[in-house]
């Protein structure tokens, strides 16, 4: 008997020794597939802690990343590389994330085409953000940019090359030399015409080298917060309908933007601001959501943007009366006026009833008066684009267009290290255990306006920053603090309520109402009365969420349920956007108001500063908006946080004092 | 075999079911039109019109003759209008 016991003890010791952690170096050197479980703690336990109808599977990890786009993947494998047991939860397969659609390039001051300095890139980005960007975060990003691009290139990303074999850089995105005085800078690196696609595939391929656990097609429902600390995420597995709780000391949110709040956007249907909504439901603020970047000519229905080159080559915008209306708004520049002028003019025409189409909600871009041969040589491929996305023959019919959302500058507030912060009692306080990066975060590097080709840079730099910060402050294999057994039960209750919802309005109807309201009231044309009306309408639409009706009562691959959850997320983003826009009584960057056309800073920077009195914090607008929502009522509360005006190291890189932004 | 067919065929008219082997053996059924080529990967690449339809042609050796950029975007310079344009679509601005 004793010998049997001894034998079983020996056997269990041997089994245990097999399951001790294999050092990370060995994992790198070995050729195991990424989904092998050798040497991993398989601590998934099923329990009835939340509900007997929804058994919960509990996982324990060192770090959890929500979202597998450019930023999420970079954070996930950065953490795995540092030896952390990482889980990456994503509702889409990683290579289907919206990063794949980014075709523009990535900026970095490599200096391959001419003498370049990252401090000039820093200046351009601060100016582009209209002095709403936090200069320490911008310093961090632009200083790390060359290293980040070289790192990507070492991962295998096939950048285009010059004759000497260095990375080819082109002029793009408002970049200049010598702090704006040295002419155009060539800083944009690209991979043929599919930089974002290539970036995502490179990062995904690289991430397979490490033993990150991917949970693909898991919809993250909520953060597990306890005493103001983030202890993990609760998610729904779409494939089999099971609920999973991922307990981790560090959670990174990289869920992307929320373009789908608007009727016309370039984003995928899956860009629903899930991370922003999770943070809002946790009672934490979101920052600068009113800053949404628009483009004037997006194809109606499809959301693809038509290049300004069409207007540059002679294309004109016409309203329902066939009138070239830009002549009235910009008599000199006409259709070649700046993008915000064109967008506002189009919106005014639509508001005044001269829109085209059955709902009179867009205008026409006319190219059929141009010789077809000229169109084909100057703009090759446009006939294909117009036929596929608009269904028109560009040589015969005009293209239906309207102002379209492209990027969200705002998001979850973080410091330059990627840690999520709140602003209480006059200073930034870090939320322990929570990090954010990518479009869902607001570091804030883009401030009030994003420069072209800076967004892909933002993804990789801050994805890596989150991983580095976590590695600095934590050790792999640390014991997790205890979590209440019923953590996450509100999320499951909400899920159950939506699954059996039997109101009168379908998810698609409520979503369309929200999108139309946002497009009509919180788009390019913003004035007090329009925004106030929009806030009231959005509040009404928010209340109709209680009357939602879903049809699919199953739990396996219930897209009706997932779309309703996404609608709840979109709604939270939408109400914060429109309320923040209504309160901000100035025009700055992408937020342009007709009734407050100027920027209101603490000093009037168009005049010399001597003799001016600094306005107190409450009376000027060079500050970040921090918005929170009472989820039950839909009421938005706003607070403000000052912009960080000092760089990380004033000796290395002096900060840029605010000035009037003119190009 | 034919008796079986008569049993399952409708009572009015005899139905002649030609099996594959009998068709080949008969020789009287000539192929009036050739069978459509199946669009297997091999079959699909045979038609030359796919190549010329592409609006943007590849540069020789993938090197842009003007800027000497290797592996860059096809067609005219994407940033020539101030935004990143390809095939009339704007991707970044």
XYZ file of C-alpha atoms in Angstrom:
756
model
C 0.000 0.000 0.000
C 2.768 2.351 1.000
C 4.758 1.409 -2.061
C 1.713 2.116 -4.255
C 1.378 5.481 -2.609
C 5.078 6.174 -3.070
C 4.846 5.125 -6.690
C 1.870 7.382 -7.287
C 3.715 10.248 -5.605
C 6.698 9.654 -7.845
C 4.466 9.504 -10.879
C 2.669 12.727 -9.951
C 6.045 14.377 -9.325
C 7.125 13.391 -12.804
C 3.913 14.717 -14.315
C 4.297 17.928 -12.335
C 7.875 18.281 -13.492
C 6.633 18.012 -17.057
C 4.299 20.908 -16.444
C 6.816 23.278 -14.871
C 7.257 26.396 -16.923
C 9.653 26.113 -19.804
C 11.935 29.174 -19.914
C 11.022 31.649 -22.623
C 14.360 31.249 -24.374
C 13.720 27.573 -24.875
C 10.293 28.301 -26.313
C 11.854 30.643 -28.834
C 14.450 28.130 -29.849
C 12.031 25.213 -30.091
C 9.826 24.660 -33.068
C 6.539 23.997 -31.294
C 3.386 25.384 -32.808
C 1.982 28.362 -31.000
C -1.074 26.496 -29.813
C 0.806 23.767 -28.009
C 0.240 23.764 -24.294
C 3.560 22.361 -23.191
C 4.725 24.083 -20.102
C 1.650 26.242 -19.654
C -0.563 26.440 -16.649
C -3.866 25.150 -17.903
C -5.896 26.772 -15.208
C -9.237 27.042 -16.965
C -11.874 26.105 -14.458
C -15.593 25.960 -14.964
C -17.800 27.268 -12.183
C -21.328 28.345 -11.396
C -20.141 31.459 -9.584
C -22.178 33.888 -11.608
C -25.205 32.006 -12.687
C -26.308 28.438 -13.050
C -27.615 29.147 -16.526
C -24.352 30.691 -17.676
C -21.468 28.572 -16.391
C -18.329 30.630 -16.347
C -14.883 29.443 -17.410
C -12.154 31.129 -15.355
C -8.693 31.698 -16.804
C -5.647 33.149 -15.136
C -2.979 34.996 -17.028
C -0.237 37.500 -16.313
C -1.594 39.889 -18.920
C -4.642 40.135 -21.144
C -4.818 42.164 -24.363
C -8.250 43.009 -25.747
C -8.087 43.530 -29.494
C -5.680 42.150 -32.071
C -5.102 44.965 -34.507
C -1.747 46.664 -34.989
C -1.513 47.919 -31.410
C -3.001 44.821 -29.778
C -0.691 42.393 -31.557
C 2.371 44.509 -30.809
C 1.437 44.656 -27.124
C 0.610 40.941 -26.991
C 3.833 39.656 -28.393
C 5.860 42.325 -26.614
C 4.497 40.890 -23.385
C 5.083 37.292 -24.458
C 8.614 38.211 -25.428
C 9.164 39.541 -21.923
C 8.055 36.199 -20.550
C 4.510 37.016 -19.457
C 1.747 34.477 -19.870
C -0.417 36.529 -22.208
C -3.907 36.082 -23.590
C -5.117 38.024 -26.597
C -8.897 38.290 -26.823
C -10.280 39.402 -30.140
C -13.709 39.382 -31.718
C -12.153 39.039 -35.172
C -9.349 36.931 -36.507
C -6.194 39.093 -36.060
C -5.594 39.622 -39.746
C -9.157 40.855 -40.206
C -8.780 43.810 -37.861
C -9.350 47.220 -39.371
C -5.588 47.970 -39.414
C -5.509 45.899 -42.578
C -7.375 48.648 -44.441
C -4.763 51.327 -43.739
C -2.972 51.818 -47.028
C -1.136 55.048 -46.294
C 2.372 54.979 -44.956
C 4.059 55.319 -41.579
C 6.074 58.403 -40.608
C 9.551 58.220 -39.121
C 12.497 60.607 -39.145
C 14.972 58.109 -40.545
C 16.699 60.698 -42.700
C 17.070 58.500 -45.766
C 16.037 61.074 -48.360
C 17.525 64.170 -46.770
C 18.919 65.309 -43.449
C 16.172 64.758 -40.895
C 15.675 65.085 -37.146
C 12.919 63.600 -34.998
C 12.568 66.946 -33.231
C 11.213 68.399 -36.479
C 8.701 65.571 -36.652
C 7.838 66.392 -33.020
C 7.200 70.030 -33.962
C 5.005 69.057 -36.926
C 2.910 66.703 -34.827
C 2.433 69.225 -32.008
C 1.383 71.846 -34.547
C -0.908 69.404 -36.332
C -2.653 68.587 -33.071
C -3.467 72.285 -32.687
C -1.647 72.278 -29.364
C -4.072 69.877 -27.786
C -1.649 66.966 -27.929
C 0.341 66.070 -24.815
C 3.880 66.994 -25.700
C 5.494 64.304 -23.576
C 3.603 61.587 -25.438
C 4.425 63.196 -28.790
C 8.088 63.431 -27.757
C 8.024 59.735 -26.893
C 6.367 58.730 -30.151
C 8.538 60.765 -32.516
C 11.743 59.842 -30.729
C 10.879 56.140 -30.870
C 9.656 56.338 -34.471
C 12.921 55.480 -36.283
C 13.575 52.585 -33.901
C 10.000 51.337 -34.338
C 10.191 51.392 -38.132
C 13.577 49.659 -38.136
C 12.165 47.059 -35.762
C 9.241 46.423 -38.093
C 11.623 46.124 -40.981
C 13.643 43.601 -38.977
C 10.434 41.646 -38.379
C 10.208 41.269 -42.131
C 7.922 44.078 -43.247
C 8.827 44.688 -46.919
C 9.158 48.468 -47.076
C 9.840 49.994 -50.455
C 13.494 50.857 -50.997
C 15.679 53.491 -52.601
C 18.385 52.563 -55.050
C 20.906 52.222 -52.223
C 18.644 49.823 -50.396
C 17.516 52.165 -47.635
C 13.828 52.598 -46.863
C 12.242 54.953 -49.376
C 10.490 57.929 -47.820
C 8.037 60.228 -49.525
C 6.494 63.580 -48.729
C 3.149 63.245 -46.997
C 1.055 64.441 -44.136
C 2.091 67.993 -43.348
C 5.699 67.168 -42.475
C 8.341 69.846 -42.667
C 12.035 70.348 -41.994
C 13.680 72.690 -39.484
C 10.560 73.356 -37.402
C 8.464 74.358 -40.372
C 11.039 76.606 -41.999
C 12.980 74.183 -44.162
C 10.410 73.084 -46.717
C 8.728 69.746 -47.220
C 10.106 66.731 -45.370
C 10.129 63.224 -46.768
C 9.246 60.993 -43.871
C 6.541 58.586 -44.957
C 7.681 54.952 -45.367
C 5.366 52.561 -47.113
C 4.983 49.037 -48.372
C 3.803 49.378 -51.985
C 0.181 50.426 -51.484
C -0.731 48.211 -48.555
C 1.232 49.354 -45.523
C -1.442 48.551 -42.946
C -2.113 45.128 -44.445
C 1.563 44.319 -44.445
C 2.033 45.668 -40.915
C -0.748 43.526 -39.563
C 0.435 40.382 -41.298
C 4.044 40.998 -40.217
C 2.990 41.492 -36.610
C 0.733 38.449 -36.675
C 3.453 36.306 -38.189
C 5.916 37.545 -35.599
C 3.490 36.947 -32.767
C 3.241 33.263 -33.670
C 6.835 32.876 -32.559
C 5.816 33.495 -28.995
C 3.391 31.567 -26.906
C 0.576 34.073 -26.688
C -2.775 32.370 -26.245
C -5.199 33.691 -28.816
C -8.880 33.665 -28.011
C -10.284 34.440 -31.434
C -13.952 35.356 -31.824
C -14.394 36.110 -28.167
C -16.401 39.277 -27.615
C -15.112 41.186 -24.595
C -18.090 42.321 -22.545
C -16.668 44.253 -19.614
C -13.699 44.958 -17.412
C -13.564 43.283 -14.010
C -12.958 46.197 -11.694
C -12.582 45.959 -7.951
C -11.784 48.954 -5.744
C -10.752 51.018 -8.737
C -8.281 48.391 -9.912
C -8.678 46.429 -13.098
C -8.435 42.712 -12.465
C -9.333 41.278 -15.831
C -11.944 40.978 -18.528
C -15.138 38.998 -18.970
C -15.880 37.805 -22.482
C -18.421 35.838 -24.469
C -17.139 33.049 -26.684
C -19.162 33.526 -29.842
C -18.460 30.036 -31.117
C -20.175 28.153 -28.314
C -21.803 30.838 -26.228
C -19.778 30.247 -23.078
C -18.762 33.040 -20.730
C -15.071 33.384 -19.912
C -13.445 35.403 -17.189
C -9.821 36.271 -17.814
C -8.178 37.220 -14.573
C -4.931 39.114 -14.991
C -2.902 41.702 -13.166
C -2.550 43.738 -16.366
C -5.182 44.423 -18.992
C -4.397 46.225 -22.249
C -7.227 47.662 -24.310
C -6.575 47.999 -28.060
C -10.032 47.775 -29.542
C -9.879 50.508 -32.174
C -12.175 53.372 -33.043
C -15.934 53.882 -33.190
C -16.610 55.095 -36.734
C -19.867 53.168 -36.930
C -21.592 55.712 -34.697
C -22.037 57.783 -37.840
C -24.063 56.975 -40.930
C -21.132 57.424 -43.269
C -17.706 56.205 -42.207
C -14.729 54.477 -43.698
C -14.501 51.995 -40.823
C -15.429 48.359 -40.882
C -18.761 47.276 -39.395
C -16.787 46.005 -36.441
C -15.409 49.416 -35.426
C -17.819 49.861 -32.561
C -15.711 51.395 -29.808
C -15.988 48.391 -27.503
C -12.968 49.419 -25.407
C -14.228 52.973 -24.860
C -17.603 51.612 -23.766
C -16.045 49.050 -21.400
C -14.083 51.836 -19.747
C -17.194 54.030 -19.533
C -19.206 51.282 -17.911
C -16.371 50.848 -15.400
C -16.983 54.454 -14.377
C -13.763 55.794 -15.898
C -13.636 58.802 -18.216
C -12.987 58.932 -21.954
C -11.009 61.807 -23.411
C -11.610 64.204 -26.310
C -14.317 62.165 -28.002
C -15.644 65.233 -29.819
C -12.610 65.264 -32.116
C -13.622 63.151 -35.079
C -11.782 63.447 -38.382
C -13.973 63.859 -41.438
C -13.287 63.736 -45.136
C -15.614 65.642 -47.484
C -16.124 63.155 -50.285
C -16.993 59.669 -49.117
C -19.149 57.511 -51.358
C -22.727 57.397 -50.100
C -23.540 53.982 -48.688
C -20.144 52.396 -49.173
C -18.049 54.821 -47.134
C -14.998 54.706 -49.425
C -13.299 58.074 -49.736
C -12.878 59.726 -53.137
C -9.574 61.506 -53.458
C -9.292 65.273 -53.553
C -7.502 64.765 -56.816
C -10.876 64.364 -58.482
C -11.667 67.935 -57.646
C -8.099 68.870 -58.471
C -8.545 67.494 -61.970
C -11.734 69.461 -62.512
C -14.455 67.527 -60.758
C -17.218 69.672 -59.235
C -19.713 69.218 -56.443
C -23.338 69.810 -57.391
C -26.528 69.917 -55.384
C -30.056 68.882 -56.347
C -30.488 71.982 -58.489
C -27.427 71.100 -60.515
C -25.656 74.137 -59.133
C -21.938 74.249 -58.479
C -22.535 75.375 -54.910
C -18.880 75.759 -53.894
C -18.808 79.005 -55.849
C -20.979 80.577 -53.177
C -18.960 79.350 -50.203
C -15.442 79.816 -51.544
C -15.573 82.187 -54.511
C -11.842 81.959 -55.195
C -10.881 78.419 -54.397
C -14.293 76.963 -55.313
C -14.065 73.169 -55.183
C -10.396 73.292 -54.242
C -11.071 74.944 -50.907
C -9.682 73.240 -47.819
C -11.361 70.047 -46.661
C -13.200 71.509 -43.697
C -14.668 74.324 -45.809
C -15.857 71.839 -48.423
C -17.332 69.499 -45.795
C -19.184 72.342 -44.088
C -20.509 73.689 -47.384
C -21.807 70.261 -48.365
C -23.501 69.853 -44.999
C -25.127 73.281 -45.199
C -26.490 72.467 -48.655
C -27.947 69.227 -47.356
C -29.425 70.922 -44.288
C -31.070 73.564 -46.431
C -32.858 70.903 -48.444
C -30.749 70.901 -51.602
C -29.410 67.411 -51.131
C -29.913 64.669 -53.696
C -31.287 61.188 -53.488
C -34.589 59.931 -52.064
C -33.720 61.188 -48.594
C -31.926 64.321 -49.817
C -28.981 63.509 -47.615
C -25.971 63.726 -49.913
C -24.603 65.655 -52.915
C -23.092 64.695 -56.234
C -19.460 64.772 -57.337
C -19.573 65.319 -61.042
C -16.785 63.980 -63.199
C -18.700 63.183 -66.378
C -17.926 66.565 -67.920
C -14.241 65.664 -68.063
C -12.829 63.844 -71.099
C -12.786 60.105 -70.284
C -9.266 59.727 -71.630
C -7.968 62.390 -69.244
C -9.722 60.710 -66.337
C -8.199 57.369 -67.216
C -4.661 58.710 -67.448
C -4.728 61.102 -64.505
C -6.858 59.020 -62.171
C -6.416 55.410 -63.216
C -8.791 53.046 -61.544
C -11.468 55.599 -60.710
C -13.988 54.118 -63.098
C -13.522 50.778 -61.358
C -13.959 52.378 -57.947
C -17.081 54.258 -58.992
C -18.617 51.171 -60.561
C -17.871 48.848 -57.646
C -18.750 51.135 -54.753
C -21.257 53.573 -56.178
C -22.636 51.560 -59.057
C -22.205 54.454 -61.486
C -20.338 54.850 -64.719
C -18.092 57.787 -63.889
C -18.076 59.010 -67.491
C -21.880 59.300 -67.564
C -23.220 59.813 -64.041
C -22.082 61.753 -60.987
C -20.890 59.971 -57.846
C -23.017 60.386 -54.697
C -20.834 61.703 -51.869
C -21.151 63.057 -48.340
C -18.765 63.934 -45.484
C -17.444 60.748 -43.972
C -15.819 59.842 -40.664
C -12.330 58.460 -40.975
C -10.587 58.510 -37.612
C -11.332 59.128 -33.944
C -8.699 61.199 -32.243
C -10.283 60.723 -28.827
C -10.453 57.632 -26.671
C -9.270 56.228 -23.351
C -6.946 58.730 -21.637
C -3.443 57.424 -21.008
C -0.075 58.844 -20.087
C 2.932 58.454 -22.361
C 3.636 55.002 -20.925
C 0.269 53.645 -21.952
C -1.245 53.521 -18.462
C -4.885 54.578 -18.253
C -5.338 57.698 -16.116
C -8.120 59.625 -14.459
C -7.921 63.258 -13.457
C -8.882 63.781 -9.823
C -7.945 66.534 -7.383
C -5.909 68.381 -9.911
C -3.531 65.648 -11.049
C -3.372 62.557 -13.229
C -3.838 59.312 -11.333
C -3.003 55.957 -12.850
C -5.693 53.267 -12.797
C -3.793 50.206 -11.571
C -3.797 47.250 -13.906
C -5.271 49.011 -16.942
C -3.481 50.106 -20.109
C -4.609 51.245 -23.525
C -2.978 51.747 -26.928
C -3.869 52.356 -30.547
C -6.895 54.241 -31.883
C -8.899 53.380 -28.763
C -6.383 55.226 -26.586
C -5.812 58.964 -26.399
C -2.228 59.488 -25.308
C -2.810 62.177 -26.670
C -0.540 62.322 -29.726
C -3.087 63.436 -32.297
C -4.728 66.102 -30.173
C -7.398 67.912 -32.126
C -6.319 66.692 -35.540
C -4.386 63.699 -36.737
C -1.658 64.077 -39.328
C -1.526 61.552 -42.141
C 0.685 58.500 -41.625
C 1.028 59.160 -37.878
C -1.649 56.696 -36.898
C 0.215 53.508 -37.850
C 3.216 54.875 -35.961
C 1.018 55.490 -32.913
C -0.064 51.820 -32.983
C 3.357 50.247 -32.895
C 5.017 52.742 -30.560
C 2.335 52.673 -27.894
C 1.683 48.955 -28.278
C 5.332 48.435 -27.452
C 5.162 51.083 -24.694
C 2.369 49.200 -22.918
C 4.373 45.986 -23.059
C 7.506 47.729 -21.763
C 5.670 49.457 -18.924
C 4.078 46.207 -17.805
C 7.420 44.422 -17.988
C 9.035 47.178 -15.927
C 6.521 47.144 -13.152
C 5.599 43.480 -12.915
C 7.196 40.057 -12.991
C 5.849 37.052 -14.851
C 4.078 34.512 -12.687
C 3.040 36.926 -9.953
C 0.194 35.760 -7.780
C -3.138 37.341 -8.620
C -5.072 39.268 -6.002
C -8.343 37.604 -5.051
C -11.427 38.481 -7.037
C -15.009 38.276 -5.812
C -16.559 35.077 -7.127
C -19.520 36.957 -8.550
C -17.411 39.478 -10.496
C -18.922 40.160 -13.887
C -22.477 39.249 -13.022
C -23.879 42.572 -14.279
C -22.370 41.857 -17.688
C -23.960 38.442 -17.789
C -27.282 39.890 -16.618
C -27.100 42.446 -19.442
C -26.291 39.701 -21.916
C -29.235 37.666 -20.736
C -31.541 40.678 -20.933
C -30.486 41.364 -24.521
C -30.738 37.756 -25.531
C -34.397 37.607 -24.535
C -35.252 41.226 -25.381
C -38.781 41.581 -26.645
C -39.439 45.281 -27.171
C -40.669 46.840 -30.373
C -37.607 48.251 -32.117
C -35.080 46.113 -33.888
C -31.356 46.583 -33.300
C -30.886 47.741 -36.879
C -33.604 50.388 -36.552
C -32.176 51.874 -33.363
C -28.721 51.818 -34.891
C -29.892 53.609 -38.020
C -31.648 56.244 -35.916
C -28.462 56.839 -33.970
C -26.323 56.998 -37.103
C -28.634 59.423 -38.875
C -28.854 61.633 -35.787
C -25.090 61.730 -35.392
C -24.564 62.403 -39.098
C -27.076 65.226 -39.089
C -26.087 66.860 -35.820
C -22.576 65.892 -34.753
C -20.848 65.854 -38.105
C -18.875 68.652 -39.701
C -21.370 71.441 -39.344
C -21.594 72.236 -35.656
C -23.406 75.166 -34.093
C -25.038 75.541 -30.715
C -28.614 74.991 -31.805
C -27.829 72.020 -34.050
C -25.727 70.367 -31.344
C -28.313 70.967 -28.615
C -31.028 69.486 -30.796
C -28.704 66.569 -31.504
C -28.042 65.994 -27.796
C -31.762 65.802 -27.106
C -32.363 63.458 -30.040
C -29.465 61.230 -29.006
C -30.850 61.120 -25.490
C -34.181 59.983 -26.927
C -32.474 57.320 -29.045
C -30.520 56.201 -25.982
C -33.777 55.692 -24.092
C -35.142 53.538 -26.913
C -32.414 51.007 -26.125
C -34.714 49.777 -23.391
C -37.259 48.920 -26.081
C -34.906 46.771 -28.142
C -36.088 43.561 -29.762
C -33.830 40.673 -30.652
C -34.880 37.574 -32.517
C -32.234 34.943 -31.983
C -32.664 33.294 -28.591
C -29.811 30.853 -29.023
C -26.372 31.294 -27.551
C -24.199 29.693 -30.212
C -22.919 32.271 -32.725
C -25.707 34.693 -31.899
C -24.859 37.643 -34.125
C -28.103 39.392 -33.216
C -26.947 39.437 -29.598
C -23.420 40.545 -30.482
C -24.728 43.346 -32.707
C -26.990 44.501 -29.891
C -24.033 44.525 -27.489
C -22.078 46.507 -30.085
C -25.015 48.900 -30.398
C -24.899 49.534 -26.655
C -21.200 50.309 -27.009
C -21.768 52.602 -29.986
C -24.487 54.435 -28.144
C -22.206 55.210 -25.199
C -19.578 56.572 -27.587
C -22.149 58.591 -29.515
C -23.707 60.367 -26.528
C -20.289 61.308 -25.192
C -19.187 62.625 -28.584
C -22.167 64.849 -29.145
C -22.322 66.163 -25.578
C -18.599 66.965 -25.529
C -18.975 68.757 -28.868
C -21.910 70.770 -27.593
C -19.978 71.955 -24.555
C -16.752 72.899 -26.318
C -17.351 76.469 -27.397
C -14.452 77.069 -29.733
C -13.084 75.754 -33.006
C -9.934 73.656 -32.761
C -8.598 71.168 -35.257
C -11.306 68.794 -36.389
C -13.928 70.353 -34.110
C -15.094 73.405 -36.046
C -18.081 75.441 -34.891
C -19.879 78.106 -36.873
C -20.803 80.149 -33.802
C -17.336 80.043 -32.206
C -14.949 80.220 -35.103
C -11.770 80.931 -33.162
C -9.507 78.950 -30.957
C -9.776 80.064 -27.331
C -6.470 79.570 -25.551
C -5.211 80.921 -22.274
C -3.511 83.745 -24.177
C -4.417 85.198 -27.530
C -1.508 83.817 -29.537
C -2.220 85.906 -32.586
C -0.950 88.937 -30.674
C 2.323 89.357 -28.753
C 2.120 87.864 -25.269
C 3.536 90.830 -23.329
C 0.806 92.605 -21.461
C -1.721 89.796 -21.824
C -3.396 88.349 -18.773
C -3.520 84.576 -18.613
C -7.087 83.353 -18.623
C -8.025 80.989 -15.797
C -8.550 77.345 -16.584
C -12.343 77.611 -16.654
C -12.350 80.345 -19.252
C -10.245 78.945 -22.025
C -10.480 75.768 -24.089
C -6.946 74.459 -24.432
C -7.821 71.482 -22.294
C -8.859 67.856 -22.691
C -12.493 66.864 -22.219
C -13.017 63.954 -19.823
C -16.509 62.525 -20.238
C -18.335 59.957 -18.135
C -21.797 58.497 -18.592
C -24.403 57.302 -16.143
C -25.221 54.153 -18.042
C -28.757 53.800 -16.682
C -29.944 57.261 -17.651
C -27.563 58.126 -20.467
C -26.585 61.384 -18.851
C -23.103 62.644 -19.741
C -20.927 64.503 -17.234
C -17.925 66.472 -18.411
C -14.758 67.526 -16.675
C -11.585 69.001 -18.018
C -7.938 68.155 -17.769
C -5.009 70.397 -18.713
C -2.803 69.648 -21.685
C 0.734 68.519 -20.858
C 2.974 71.164 -22.332
C 6.382 69.906 -21.301
C 8.301 67.307 -23.234
C 9.942 64.331 -21.508
C 13.318 66.014 -21.446
C 13.537 69.727 -22.036
C 17.300 69.517 -22.643
C 16.918 66.989 -25.415
C 13.829 68.424 -26.988
C 12.355 71.755 -26.016
C 8.599 71.907 -25.915
C 6.788 73.912 -28.574
C 4.977 76.932 -27.142
C 1.485 77.410 -28.586
C 1.059 79.586 -31.632
C -1.507 80.163 -34.325
C -1.716 77.173 -36.615
C -1.358 78.152 -40.234
C 0.083 76.205 -43.124
C -31.840 -4.045 -67.574
C -34.320 -2.592 -70.041
C -37.180 -4.413 -68.327
C -36.262 -2.637 -65.105
C -36.395 0.679 -66.909
C -39.844 -0.088 -68.265
C -41.016 -0.794 -64.768
C -39.910 2.554 -63.370
C -40.640 4.612 -66.458
C -44.114 6.209 -66.890
C -46.647 3.956 -68.586
C -47.274 6.144 -71.662
C -43.933 6.648 -73.351
C -40.824 4.608 -73.020
C -37.994 6.657 -71.595
C -34.606 5.921 -72.924
C -32.045 6.390 -70.240
C -28.636 6.468 -71.741
C -25.934 5.536 -69.317
C -22.421 6.769 -69.780
C -21.015 3.571 -71.123
C -23.837 3.108 -73.593
C -23.313 6.678 -74.825
C -19.684 6.094 -75.529
C -20.457 2.786 -77.102
C -23.229 4.115 -79.343
C -21.078 6.720 -81.104
C -24.184 8.292 -82.622
C -24.330 11.143 -80.127
C -21.802 13.625 -81.450
C -20.611 16.400 -79.161
C -22.357 19.376 -80.740
C -20.473 21.901 -78.547
C -17.353 21.264 -76.555
C -17.824 20.777 -72.863
C -17.062 24.002 -70.938
C -13.613 23.981 -69.490
C -13.807 23.766 -65.733
C -12.444 26.838 -64.004
C -9.790 24.978 -62.133
C -6.757 27.104 -61.226
C -5.087 25.860 -64.341
C -8.093 26.631 -66.500
C -8.589 30.104 -65.089
C -5.104 31.346 -65.792
C -5.325 30.319 -69.424
C -7.420 33.315 -70.441
C -5.151 36.281 -71.149
C -7.725 39.051 -70.669
C -7.310 39.036 -66.857
C -3.860 40.639 -67.028
C -4.627 43.603 -69.258
C -7.712 44.611 -67.239
C -5.631 45.696 -64.271
C -5.768 49.473 -64.179
C -2.360 49.830 -62.621
C 0.454 48.136 -64.383
C 3.487 46.845 -62.592
C 6.737 48.684 -63.206
C 9.491 46.736 -64.958
C 11.499 44.986 -62.219
C 9.202 46.707 -59.729
C 11.384 49.842 -59.855
C 9.661 53.170 -60.421
C 11.552 54.759 -63.373
C 11.109 58.322 -62.121
C 11.796 58.047 -58.415
C 13.858 54.841 -58.554
C 11.766 53.444 -55.723
C 11.906 49.667 -55.511
C 8.806 47.883 -54.296
C 6.720 51.023 -54.181
C 3.079 51.607 -55.099
C 2.072 50.926 -58.697
C 0.792 53.615 -60.967
C 1.160 57.351 -60.490
C 2.527 58.751 -57.226
C -0.168 58.257 -54.560
C 0.596 61.511 -52.761
C 0.416 63.769 -55.824
C -2.830 65.423 -54.664
C -1.813 65.816 -51.030
C -3.640 62.723 -49.823
C -2.842 59.036 -50.322
C -4.741 58.151 -53.459
C -5.061 54.867 -55.242
C -7.616 54.011 -57.926
C -9.483 57.193 -57.163
C -9.906 56.219 -53.518
C -8.329 58.202 -50.718
C -6.845 56.142 -47.896
C -5.113 58.692 -45.738
C -4.996 62.469 -45.603
